[in-house]
XYZ file of N, CA and C in Angstrom:
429
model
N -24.390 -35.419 -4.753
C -25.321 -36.412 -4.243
C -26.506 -35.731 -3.556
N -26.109 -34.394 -3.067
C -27.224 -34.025 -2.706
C -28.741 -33.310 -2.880
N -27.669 -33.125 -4.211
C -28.983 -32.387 -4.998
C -29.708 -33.475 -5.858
N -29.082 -34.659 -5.713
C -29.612 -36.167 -6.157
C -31.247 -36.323 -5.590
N -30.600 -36.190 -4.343
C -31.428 -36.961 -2.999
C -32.702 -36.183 -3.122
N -32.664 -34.346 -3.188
C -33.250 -33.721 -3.295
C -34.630 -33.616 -4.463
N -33.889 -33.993 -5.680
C -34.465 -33.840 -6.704
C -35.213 -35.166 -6.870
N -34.706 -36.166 -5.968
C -35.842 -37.687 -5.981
C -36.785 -37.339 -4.719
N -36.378 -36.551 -3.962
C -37.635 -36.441 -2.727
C -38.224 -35.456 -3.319
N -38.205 -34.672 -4.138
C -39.742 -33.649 -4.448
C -39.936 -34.361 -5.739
N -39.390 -34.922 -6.715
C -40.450 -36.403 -7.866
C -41.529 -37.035 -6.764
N -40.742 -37.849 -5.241
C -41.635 -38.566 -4.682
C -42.600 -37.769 -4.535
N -42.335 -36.533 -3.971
C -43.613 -35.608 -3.205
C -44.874 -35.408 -4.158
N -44.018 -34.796 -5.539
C -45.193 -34.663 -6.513
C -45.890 -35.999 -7.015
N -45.206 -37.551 -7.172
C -46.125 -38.702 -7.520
C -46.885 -38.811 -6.131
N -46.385 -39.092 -5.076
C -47.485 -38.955 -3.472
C -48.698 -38.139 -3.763
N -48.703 -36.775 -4.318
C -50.008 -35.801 -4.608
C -50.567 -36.531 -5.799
N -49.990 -36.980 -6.792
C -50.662 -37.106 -7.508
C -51.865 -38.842 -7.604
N -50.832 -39.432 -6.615
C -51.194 -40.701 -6.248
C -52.602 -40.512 -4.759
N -52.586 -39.099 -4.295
C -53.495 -39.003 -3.757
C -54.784 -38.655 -4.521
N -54.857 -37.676 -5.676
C -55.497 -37.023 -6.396
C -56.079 -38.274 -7.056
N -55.520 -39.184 -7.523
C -56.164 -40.339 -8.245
C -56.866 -41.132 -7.193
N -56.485 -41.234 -5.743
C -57.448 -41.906 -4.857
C -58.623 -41.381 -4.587
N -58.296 -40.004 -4.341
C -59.692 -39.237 -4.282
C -60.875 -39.544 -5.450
N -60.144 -39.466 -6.555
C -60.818 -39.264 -7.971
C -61.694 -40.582 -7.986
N -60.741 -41.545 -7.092
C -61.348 -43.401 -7.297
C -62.160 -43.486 -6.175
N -62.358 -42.930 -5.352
C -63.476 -42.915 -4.252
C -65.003 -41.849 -4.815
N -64.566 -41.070 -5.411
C -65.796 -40.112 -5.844
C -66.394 -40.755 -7.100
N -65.366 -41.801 -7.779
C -66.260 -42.697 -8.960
C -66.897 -43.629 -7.976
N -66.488 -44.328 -7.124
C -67.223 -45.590 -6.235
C -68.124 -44.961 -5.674
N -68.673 -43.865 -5.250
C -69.693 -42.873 -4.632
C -70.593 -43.379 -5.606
N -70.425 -42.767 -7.063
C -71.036 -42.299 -7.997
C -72.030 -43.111 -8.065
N -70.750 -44.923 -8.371
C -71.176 -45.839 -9.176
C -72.466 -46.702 -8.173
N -71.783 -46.378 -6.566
C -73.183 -46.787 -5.938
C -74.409 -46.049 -5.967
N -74.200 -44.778 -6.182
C -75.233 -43.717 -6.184
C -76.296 -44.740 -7.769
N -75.382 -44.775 -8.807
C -75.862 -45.683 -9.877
C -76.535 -46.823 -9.261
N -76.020 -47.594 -8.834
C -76.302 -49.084 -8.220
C -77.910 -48.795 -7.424
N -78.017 -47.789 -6.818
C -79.145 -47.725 -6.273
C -80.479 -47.511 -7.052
N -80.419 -45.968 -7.810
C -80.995 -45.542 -8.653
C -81.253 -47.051 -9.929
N -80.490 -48.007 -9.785
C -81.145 -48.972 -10.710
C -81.743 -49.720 -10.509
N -81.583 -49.958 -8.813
C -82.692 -50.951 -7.789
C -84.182 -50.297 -7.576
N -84.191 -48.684 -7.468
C -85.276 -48.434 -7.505
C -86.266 -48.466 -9.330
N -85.754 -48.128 -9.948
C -85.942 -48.340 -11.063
C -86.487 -49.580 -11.352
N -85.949 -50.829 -10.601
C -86.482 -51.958 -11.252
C -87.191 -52.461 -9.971
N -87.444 -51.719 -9.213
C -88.284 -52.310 -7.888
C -89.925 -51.206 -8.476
N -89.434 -50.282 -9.279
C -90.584 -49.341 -9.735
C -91.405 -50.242 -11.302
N -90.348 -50.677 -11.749
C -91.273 -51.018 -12.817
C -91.564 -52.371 -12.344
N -91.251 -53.609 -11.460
C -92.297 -54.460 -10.884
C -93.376 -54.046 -9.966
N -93.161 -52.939 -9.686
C -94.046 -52.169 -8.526
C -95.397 -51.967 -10.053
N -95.137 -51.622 -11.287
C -96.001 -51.228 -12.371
C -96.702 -52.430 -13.312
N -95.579 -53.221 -12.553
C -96.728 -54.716 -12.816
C -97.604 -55.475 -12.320
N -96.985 -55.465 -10.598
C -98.347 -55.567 -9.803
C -99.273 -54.822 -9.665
N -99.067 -53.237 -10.266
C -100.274 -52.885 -9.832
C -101.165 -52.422 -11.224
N -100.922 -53.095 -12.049
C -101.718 -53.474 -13.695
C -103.168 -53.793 -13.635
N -103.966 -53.815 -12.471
C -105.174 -54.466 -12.664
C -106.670 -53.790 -13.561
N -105.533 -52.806 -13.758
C -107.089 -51.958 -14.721
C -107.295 -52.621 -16.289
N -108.233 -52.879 -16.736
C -108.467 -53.196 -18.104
C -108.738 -52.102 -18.885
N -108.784 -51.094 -18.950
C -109.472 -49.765 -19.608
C -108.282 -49.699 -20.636
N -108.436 -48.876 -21.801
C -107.385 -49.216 -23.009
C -106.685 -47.805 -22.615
N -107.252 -46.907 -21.889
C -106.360 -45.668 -21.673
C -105.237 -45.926 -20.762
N -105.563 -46.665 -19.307
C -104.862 -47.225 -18.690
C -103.766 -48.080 -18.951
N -104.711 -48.709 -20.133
C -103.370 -49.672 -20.769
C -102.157 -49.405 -21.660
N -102.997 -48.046 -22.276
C -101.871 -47.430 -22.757
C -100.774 -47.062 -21.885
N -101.307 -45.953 -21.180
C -99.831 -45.185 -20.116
C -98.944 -45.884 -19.533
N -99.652 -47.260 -18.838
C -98.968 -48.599 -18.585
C -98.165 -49.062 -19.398
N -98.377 -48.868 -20.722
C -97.466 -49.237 -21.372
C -96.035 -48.108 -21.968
N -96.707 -46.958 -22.148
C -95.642 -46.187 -22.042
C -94.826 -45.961 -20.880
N -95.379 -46.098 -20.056
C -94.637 -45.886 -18.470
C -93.387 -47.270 -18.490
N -93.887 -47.817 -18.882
C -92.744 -49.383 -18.725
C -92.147 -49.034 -20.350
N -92.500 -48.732 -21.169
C -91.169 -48.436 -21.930
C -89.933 -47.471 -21.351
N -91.094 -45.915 -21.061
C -89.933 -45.287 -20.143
C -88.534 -45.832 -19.162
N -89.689 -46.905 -18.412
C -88.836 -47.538 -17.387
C -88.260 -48.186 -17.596
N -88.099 -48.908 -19.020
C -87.217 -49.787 -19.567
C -85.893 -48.847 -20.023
N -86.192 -47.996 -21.061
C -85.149 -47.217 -21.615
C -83.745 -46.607 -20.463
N -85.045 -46.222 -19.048
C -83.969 -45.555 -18.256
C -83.278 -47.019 -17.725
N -83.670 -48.236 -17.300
C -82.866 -49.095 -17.152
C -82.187 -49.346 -17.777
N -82.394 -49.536 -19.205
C -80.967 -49.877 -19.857
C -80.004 -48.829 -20.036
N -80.658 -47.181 -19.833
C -79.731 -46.411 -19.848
C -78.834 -46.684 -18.692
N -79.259 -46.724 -17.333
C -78.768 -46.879 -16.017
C -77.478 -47.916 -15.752
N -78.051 -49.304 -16.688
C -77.028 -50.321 -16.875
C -75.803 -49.830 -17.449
N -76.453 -49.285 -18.747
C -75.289 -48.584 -19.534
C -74.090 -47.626 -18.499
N -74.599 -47.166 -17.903
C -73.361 -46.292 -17.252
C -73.308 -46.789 -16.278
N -73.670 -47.666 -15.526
C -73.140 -48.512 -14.582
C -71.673 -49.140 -14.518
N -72.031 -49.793 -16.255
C -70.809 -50.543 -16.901
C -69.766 -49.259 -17.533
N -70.194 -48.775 -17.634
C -69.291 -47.482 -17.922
C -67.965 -46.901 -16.728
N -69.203 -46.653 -15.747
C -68.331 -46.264 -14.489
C -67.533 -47.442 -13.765
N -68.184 -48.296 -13.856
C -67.400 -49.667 -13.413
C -66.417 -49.795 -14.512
N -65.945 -49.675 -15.486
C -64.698 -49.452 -16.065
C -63.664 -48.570 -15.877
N -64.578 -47.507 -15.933
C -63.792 -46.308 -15.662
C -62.712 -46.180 -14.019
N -63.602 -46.920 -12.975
C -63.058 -47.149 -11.890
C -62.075 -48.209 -11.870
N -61.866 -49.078 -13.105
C -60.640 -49.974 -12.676
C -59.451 -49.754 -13.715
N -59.756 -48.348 -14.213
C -59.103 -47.659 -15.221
C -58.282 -47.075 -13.801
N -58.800 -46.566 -13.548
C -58.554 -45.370 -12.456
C -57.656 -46.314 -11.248
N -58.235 -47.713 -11.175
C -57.629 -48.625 -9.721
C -56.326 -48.973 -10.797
N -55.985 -49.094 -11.628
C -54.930 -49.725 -12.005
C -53.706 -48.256 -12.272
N -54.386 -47.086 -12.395
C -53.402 -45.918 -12.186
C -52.734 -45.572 -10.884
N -54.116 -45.920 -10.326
C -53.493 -45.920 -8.668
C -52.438 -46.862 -8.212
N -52.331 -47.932 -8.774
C -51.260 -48.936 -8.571
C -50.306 -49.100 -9.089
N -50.046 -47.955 -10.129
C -49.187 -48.006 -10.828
C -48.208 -47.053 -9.942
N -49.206 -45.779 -9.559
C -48.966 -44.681 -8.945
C -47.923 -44.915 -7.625
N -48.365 -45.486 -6.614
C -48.215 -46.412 -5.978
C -46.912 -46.962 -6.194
N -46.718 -47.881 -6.983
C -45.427 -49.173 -7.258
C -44.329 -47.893 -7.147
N -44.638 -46.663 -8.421
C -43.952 -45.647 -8.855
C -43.275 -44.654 -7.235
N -44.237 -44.280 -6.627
C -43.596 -43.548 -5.312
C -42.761 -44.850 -4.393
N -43.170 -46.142 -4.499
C -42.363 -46.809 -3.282
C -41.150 -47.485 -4.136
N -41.362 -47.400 -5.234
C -39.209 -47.217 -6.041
C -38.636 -46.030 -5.378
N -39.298 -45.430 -5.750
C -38.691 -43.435 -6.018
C -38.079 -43.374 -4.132
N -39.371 -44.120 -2.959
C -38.635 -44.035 -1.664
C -37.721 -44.648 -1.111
N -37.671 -46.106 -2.259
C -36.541 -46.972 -2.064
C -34.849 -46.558 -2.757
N -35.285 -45.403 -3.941
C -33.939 -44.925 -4.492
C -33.649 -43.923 -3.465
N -34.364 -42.949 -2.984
C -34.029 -42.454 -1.763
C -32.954 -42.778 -0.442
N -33.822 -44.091 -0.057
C -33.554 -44.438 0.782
C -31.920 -45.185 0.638
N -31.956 -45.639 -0.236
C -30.565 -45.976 -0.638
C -29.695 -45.408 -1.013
N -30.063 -44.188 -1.485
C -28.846 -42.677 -1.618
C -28.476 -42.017 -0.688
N -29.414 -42.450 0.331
C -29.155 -41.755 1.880
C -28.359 -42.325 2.798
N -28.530 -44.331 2.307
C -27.301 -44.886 3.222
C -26.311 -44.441 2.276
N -26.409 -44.663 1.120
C -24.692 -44.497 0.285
C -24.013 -43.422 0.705
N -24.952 -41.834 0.847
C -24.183 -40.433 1.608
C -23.808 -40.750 2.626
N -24.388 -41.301 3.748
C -24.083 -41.648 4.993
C -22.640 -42.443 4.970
N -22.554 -43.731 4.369
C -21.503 -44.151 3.991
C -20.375 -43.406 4.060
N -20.522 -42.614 2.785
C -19.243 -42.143 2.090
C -18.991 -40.553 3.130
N -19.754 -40.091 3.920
C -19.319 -39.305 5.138
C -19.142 -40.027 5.865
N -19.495 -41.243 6.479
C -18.611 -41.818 7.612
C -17.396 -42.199 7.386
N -16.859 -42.725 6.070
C -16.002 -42.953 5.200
C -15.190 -41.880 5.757
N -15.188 -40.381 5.001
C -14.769 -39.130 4.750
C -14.372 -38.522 6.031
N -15.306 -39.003 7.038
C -14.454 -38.522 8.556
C -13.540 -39.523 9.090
N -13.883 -41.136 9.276
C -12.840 -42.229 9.303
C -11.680 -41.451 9.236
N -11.137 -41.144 7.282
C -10.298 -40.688 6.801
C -9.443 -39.594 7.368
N -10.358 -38.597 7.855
C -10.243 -37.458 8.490
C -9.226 -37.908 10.516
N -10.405 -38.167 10.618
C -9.871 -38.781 11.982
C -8.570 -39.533 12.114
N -8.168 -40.695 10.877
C -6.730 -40.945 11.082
C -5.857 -40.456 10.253
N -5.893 -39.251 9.510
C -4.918 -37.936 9.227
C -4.430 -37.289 10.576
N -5.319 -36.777 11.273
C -5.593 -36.449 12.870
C -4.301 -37.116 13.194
N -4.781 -38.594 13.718
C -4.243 -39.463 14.626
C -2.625 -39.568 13.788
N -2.445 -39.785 12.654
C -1.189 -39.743 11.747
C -0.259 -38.690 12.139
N -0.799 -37.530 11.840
C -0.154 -36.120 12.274
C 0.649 -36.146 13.425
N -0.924 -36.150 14.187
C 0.038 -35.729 15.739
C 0.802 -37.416 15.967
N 1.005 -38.345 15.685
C 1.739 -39.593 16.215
C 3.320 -39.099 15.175
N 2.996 -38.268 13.869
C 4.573 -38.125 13.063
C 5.227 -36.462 13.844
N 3.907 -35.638 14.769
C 4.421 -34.290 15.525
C 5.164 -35.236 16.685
N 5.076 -36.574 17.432
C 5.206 -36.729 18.378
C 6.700 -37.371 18.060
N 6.740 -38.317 17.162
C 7.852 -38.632 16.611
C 9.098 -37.996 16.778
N 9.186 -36.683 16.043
C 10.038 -35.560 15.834
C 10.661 -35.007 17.107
């Protein structure tokens, strides 16, 4: 039993690390994905910023204006694009963690229940012990 107990408390230890390693991993995507979230507010606070300030009529002007807002389009939809990317990827990652999770608090509950059962079966085992004891010396006293 004891090398039971043993061999389920270092499984727990190694899912615990690894259930940390995936939290870490799910906080440095939520970094990311706000780091994203921002970079797409400026982006689209830049290309209305390129519409109010449109007032030139000149056809050169109007050109770059117009390439400049394609640019700024492309990187927005690129930006969206991995927005939705990382926002997947993070509930890829939240549902490992919970799996992770469910997985270590079995593993502490089989523990924990192999530890009353040892306990048991040594309190048991001395009980036993103790009225051999008491048996003995009451059949030495007998005699």
């Amino acid at each position: 039993m004891d090398s039971k107990i043993r061999a389920v408390g270092k499984m727990t230890q190694v899912e615990e690390l690894q259930r940390d390693q995936i939290g870490a991993r799910l906080d440095a995507m939520r970094h990311q994905n706000e780091h994203l979230a921002k970079q797409l507010t400026a982006l689209s606070e830049l290309k209305a910023l390129n519409y109010s300030g449109s007032s030139k009529t000149c056809s050169v002007g109007l050109m770059n204006l117009n390439l400049v807002d394609q640019m700024l389009q492309k990187m927005l939809n690129h930006q969206r694009h991995e927005q939705a990317v990382m926002e997947a990827q993070c509930q890829s990652v939240q549902k490992q963690l919970q799996q992770k999770a469910a997985r270590v608090h079995g593993l502490e509950q089989v523990l924990e229940r192999w530890r009353k059962k040892q306990n048991y079966e040594k309190a048991c085992r001395d009980q036993k012990l103790i009225e051999d004891i008491i048996n003995s010396r009451l059949r030495r006293r007998t005699l």
